[in-house]
Amino acid sequence: MASQDVVVVGAGPAGLAAALGAAEAGARVAVLAGGVGTTHLAAGTVDVLGYWPPGAADPVKRPREIVARLVEEAPGHPYALVGVAGVEEALNAFGRAVAAQGLAYEGSLDANQMLPTPAGALKPTCLVPRAMAAGAAVAEGRTLIAGFAGTQDFYPGFVAANLRAQGLDAGHVWLDVAAVRARRPQTAVVLASLLDDPAVLNEVIRAVRPHASGVDRIGLPAVLGFRRHPEVVVRLEEAVGVPVFEVPTLPPSVPGFRLFEALRRHLAARRVRITIGAEVVQAFADGDRLVAVGTATASRVQRHPAAAFVLATGGILGGGIVTRPDGSVAEVALGLPVSAPAAREGWLRPQLMHPDGHPIYRAGVRVDGRLRPVTGEGQVVYGNVYAAGAVLAGTDLWREKSHEGVSLATGYRAGRAAAGKSVEPGSGEGSRADLPTGRGGHG
Amino acid sequence: MADVEATLDACIKCNICTSYCPPAQVTGAFPGPKYAGPQAQRFRSPREPSPDASVDYCNGCRVCNLVCPAGVKIAELNARARASLFRDRGGVPLRERLLGRAELLGRLARPVAPVANLLLHNAASRWAAEVLLGIDRRAPLPRFANRTFREWFSRRGGRAREAAGARFTTGRRKVAYFHGCAANYYEPHVGRAALAVLERNGVEVIVPEQVCCGLPMLSNGDFDPARACFQTNLRHLAPVVEAGYDIVGTSTSCTLTLKAEARELLGDDSEAARLVGEHTYDVCEYLMAMHEAGELDTGFEPLELRVAYHPPCQLNAHRIGHPATELMAIIPGLEVEESGAACCGIAGTYGLKKEKYAVGMAVGRPLFDFVKDSGATVAACDSETCRWQITHATGVRCLHPIELLARAYGLADGQA
Ligand code: SF4
Ligand code: SF4
């Protein structure tokens, strides 16, 4: 509708980072998305690089070093296009943005943290929400995992048993909280909103407190408040007297919602217009420039002109790349060329958990050094279109555990480039880490 | 147009819809879109009774459709399921049939508006309506205007008129105004404001024959009379579109129904429905398109006012962004704060029903808090029932954005 400099297509981590990068560079930005993105399905952590090479047995300990190695070893990988400094620059911008909205993240490229998953496995991740941070210490002392009786989707005994199987000291308890038991439907978001209510929180505190003696920390499902989350965690911790941490639940994930909401608020304050439910279905081009994108409305296609565009629609999981029954693989929003296995037979390897992964998950849009999509022959398709995040070819984000890192780094870079900030391929301009690494306040 | 039923196969069971669905956040009576929509749909068959009655607690806000990453048309699945639920039970209940007939009520009441208002708004009859019909005695009901919009328009001459000082006279735009029931029977001043603003911008405006858009019937599960209304409207409006007019409305629910809702729910893929759908606009959408084409007179007088604006669910379902926000931003002095809230809870007639009144008020809580905390002296919203609900819950007067535009043009309306 109203004129804008940059249109970002997609509202997952890459799209939001692109909007942030472009807005910080002074551009007027609009974000268009067919639905909400993968933020809501992921754990709410920022995974930068968990395993390298993909499928490696041991997790990455120092992502700064290993990302630098990856840049040398895998020139086609998105990290090679932005460099270590580019990754760091984006993480810093992200950290500032969410902290400004009261959602603190901790950690840096210097060290991965091992956080318990809903299955009790330990997952390497780089930046973690402050409310999950105490979970990184499960290797030391005794941990109690607590769940709410009468709810689905989180089984404390299962988490604790798997922690014990890894040689850690962990126990579990079911908390009986009448207000939680009574509530239907019990999605994680509903439970989190319930805990915003001080009366319910008091009930929870009364149920947890008797179990706090003799343990070093208590893990609870990630439903510790929604709108009043920081306050809820502080009150709970003060009342029980030991550190409390959230364990991610099955999707949809409350920490993912909080992350999305924090970025949305931050961008709205910078006059970025975010429209959810506006699916891009058409590209209006003039030679080698994209003039506008068209979204489906109730009855017509609506044109959104801009000087530059960022494509951040996600990969196969996010819906930006689709596989068709005839064996073709397509990019849905702009119809860009896709690099993918030539035929359907090449999509998957014979075993589900094959150590080399499945080629289809590496399918995506290939880009030049400035993140502009190119054809099979390496020709830039549109001079004013940039691509970022899981829609990019050349990486298997879920096996590498690099989803948010790649999304934020390429998104932020693409947003700046779209806003006219020229950046050297493979370089970053940012400073070193300035994120808090201790257990700081809530900003 | 994607077939409603076919979209359910795209569901990835992520439950994002449930996490955003406003009623599911506040009541246990509704299990949420995923269960009531794509999941329960698997068990619905034309020859068997409906498996689950909870779908009646869906308020039709379509928030689920917007957030769903897979494009499932959940709200439409639910609306159809409600209609078949009533069919199974031997017919649409009296209350639902009544609430669907805003227009019939308007026609009956109009000649005796003061009496009708008295009857409708006194404690005894509200009590009776609650006991006999299940319409909550606290719920916000509108007042009938003494003179309908159509009466006013026909007294004005019943024809398009050139406004004094209108700037564009050649190749002028042509609009057929769809007032719907609200602007005709309850809030004719909204219709007059729309006319004044369009004419001020040199648009030729006619008021075509029309009946209720049918949405109140569609959302109350009463599909047959809705189909009749839609057919009548197509008969009146398709020739008007063929003659070069665009259909412009001030009620985001009427325009949504004409654009897509009736076609999708009733499965009407006729050429007339397509033609009318493609040429229907919300009034602010239309003015914004004029602005983009450089055709909007932006000579607004300053309005020193703070406005709490709520983009209603029906507007969001148009998927056109928030044109009213952008238009109001052009008015000097006007400070607009947009609510981030999902839904006011009234959802047309949902929040009027006795068993759902409290659900509606709980759904609207974040919005009401926003309006009260904003410090704004006036609220704005594009949808009539939402305006009534906002005022009912907050005591803050709520206007249609077009009224603010009319005021900023100095087009004061002395004929309330
Ligand atoms: S959001 Fe869409 S895909 Fe997800 S569960 Fe709901 S209907 Fe299914
Ligand atoms: S239309 Fe609204 S009330 Fe109905 S299921 Fe969807 S989100 Fe819930």
mmCIF file of C-alpha atoms in Angstrom, chain A residues 1-3 33-37 40-41 183-185 187 189-190 193 251-252 257 260-261 264 273 275-278 295-300 302 317-318, chain B residues 12 14-16 18-20 24-28 30-31 66-69 256 259-260 263 277-281 285 288 292 317-321 323 326:
data_model
loop_
_atom_site.group_PDB
_atom_site.id
_atom_site.type_symbol
_atom_site.label_atom_id
_atom_site.label_comp_id
_atom_site.label_asym_id
_atom_site.label_seq_id
_atom_site.Cartn_x
_atom_site.Cartn_y
_atom_site.Cartn_z
ATOM 1 C CA MET A 1 0.000 0.000 0.000
ATOM 2 C CA ALA A 2 1.879 3.080 1.172
ATOM 3 C CA SER A 3 5.280 3.478 -0.370
ATOM 4 C CA ALA A 33 4.065 -12.966 5.406
ATOM 5 C CA GLY A 34 1.587 -15.685 4.535
ATOM 6 C CA GLY A 35 1.460 -16.856 8.155
ATOM 7 C CA VAL A 36 3.712 -16.750 11.166
ATOM 8 C CA GLY A 37 7.149 -18.278 10.688
ATOM 9 C CA HIS A 40 6.885 -20.403 16.778
ATOM 10 C CA LEU A 41 7.976 -23.986 16.176
ATOM 11 C CA ARG A 183 -7.705 -25.295 32.363
ATOM 12 C CA ARG A 184 -8.695 -26.496 28.890
ATOM 13 C CA PRO A 185 -7.474 -26.369 26.153
ATOM 14 C CA THR A 187 -1.685 -25.475 24.807
ATOM 15 C CA VAL A 189 0.529 -20.599 25.262
ATOM 16 C CA VAL A 190 -2.660 -20.974 27.296
ATOM 17 C CA SER A 193 -0.889 -16.879 30.013
ATOM 18 C CA PRO A 251 5.852 -27.017 19.449
ATOM 19 C CA PRO A 252 4.307 -24.509 19.345
ATOM 20 C CA PHE A 257 6.201 -16.731 20.643
ATOM 21 C CA PHE A 260 8.533 -13.181 17.814
ATOM 22 C CA GLU A 261 6.523 -10.752 19.938
ATOM 23 C CA ARG A 264 7.554 -7.476 16.385
ATOM 24 C CA ARG A 273 4.717 -2.454 9.062
ATOM 25 C CA THR A 275 1.313 -7.838 7.871
ATOM 26 C CA ILE A 276 0.652 -11.469 8.714
ATOM 27 C CA GLY A 277 -1.771 -13.253 6.413
ATOM 28 C CA ALA A 278 -0.440 -11.486 3.301
ATOM 29 C CA THR A 295 -0.122 -10.441 -2.243
ATOM 30 C CA ALA A 296 -3.355 -12.393 -2.310
ATOM 31 C CA THR A 297 -6.191 -10.445 -0.685
ATOM 32 C CA ALA A 298 -9.800 -11.475 -0.223
ATOM 33 C CA SER A 299 -10.531 -10.853 -3.900
ATOM 34 C CA ARG A 300 -7.620 -9.301 -5.785
ATOM 35 C CA GLN A 302 -2.473 -6.225 -4.179
ATOM 36 C CA LEU A 317 9.696 -26.743 6.680
ATOM 37 C CA GLY A 318 8.824 -23.044 6.514
ATOM 38 C CA ILE B 12 0.821 -29.744 9.614
ATOM 39 C CA CYS B 14 1.468 -27.305 14.497
ATOM 40 C CA ASN B 15 -1.227 -25.820 16.761
ATOM 41 C CA ILE B 16 -0.119 -22.258 16.006
ATOM 42 C CA THR B 18 -4.882 -22.758 18.662
ATOM 43 C CA SER B 19 -2.247 -20.621 20.332
ATOM 44 C CA TYR B 20 -3.649 -17.483 18.680
ATOM 45 C CA ALA B 24 -9.468 -20.713 23.054
ATOM 46 C CA GLN B 25 -7.294 -18.434 25.209
ATOM 47 C CA VAL B 26 -10.137 -17.644 27.578
ATOM 48 C CA THR B 27 -12.585 -20.540 27.661
ATOM 49 C CA GLY B 28 -12.467 -24.280 28.026
ATOM 50 C CA PHE B 30 -13.766 -24.284 22.755
ATOM 51 C CA PRO B 31 -10.908 -26.686 22.036
ATOM 52 C CA LEU B 66 -4.051 -15.400 9.101
ATOM 53 C CA VAL B 67 -1.445 -17.072 11.298
ATOM 54 C CA CYS B 68 -1.670 -20.580 9.837
ATOM 55 C CA PRO B 69 1.591 -21.219 8.008
ATOM 56 C CA LEU B 256 -15.620 -8.958 3.022
ATOM 57 C CA LYS B 259 -15.468 -9.946 -1.887
ATOM 58 C CA ALA B 260 -15.011 -13.516 -0.744
ATOM 59 C CA ARG B 263 -18.510 -17.049 -2.491
ATOM 60 C CA GLY B 277 -15.973 -9.599 -5.644
ATOM 61 C CA GLU B 278 -13.139 -8.174 -7.683
ATOM 62 C CA HIS B 279 -14.695 -4.714 -7.785
ATOM 63 C CA THR B 280 -15.605 -4.370 -4.121
ATOM 64 C CA TYR B 281 -13.564 -2.119 -1.809
ATOM 65 C CA GLU B 285 -8.874 0.862 0.946
ATOM 66 C CA MET B 288 -5.812 4.832 -0.079
ATOM 67 C CA GLU B 292 -1.397 6.218 -4.233
ATOM 68 C CA ALA B 317 -9.503 -10.912 6.803
ATOM 69 C CA HIS B 318 -9.485 -8.617 3.730
ATOM 70 C CA ARG B 319 -5.672 -9.018 3.888
ATOM 71 C CA ILE B 320 -5.142 -5.458 2.630
ATOM 72 C CA GLY B 321 -3.140 -4.119 5.576
ATOM 73 C CA PRO B 323 -5.482 1.543 5.142
ATOM 74 C CA GLU B 326 -2.300 5.199 6.831
#
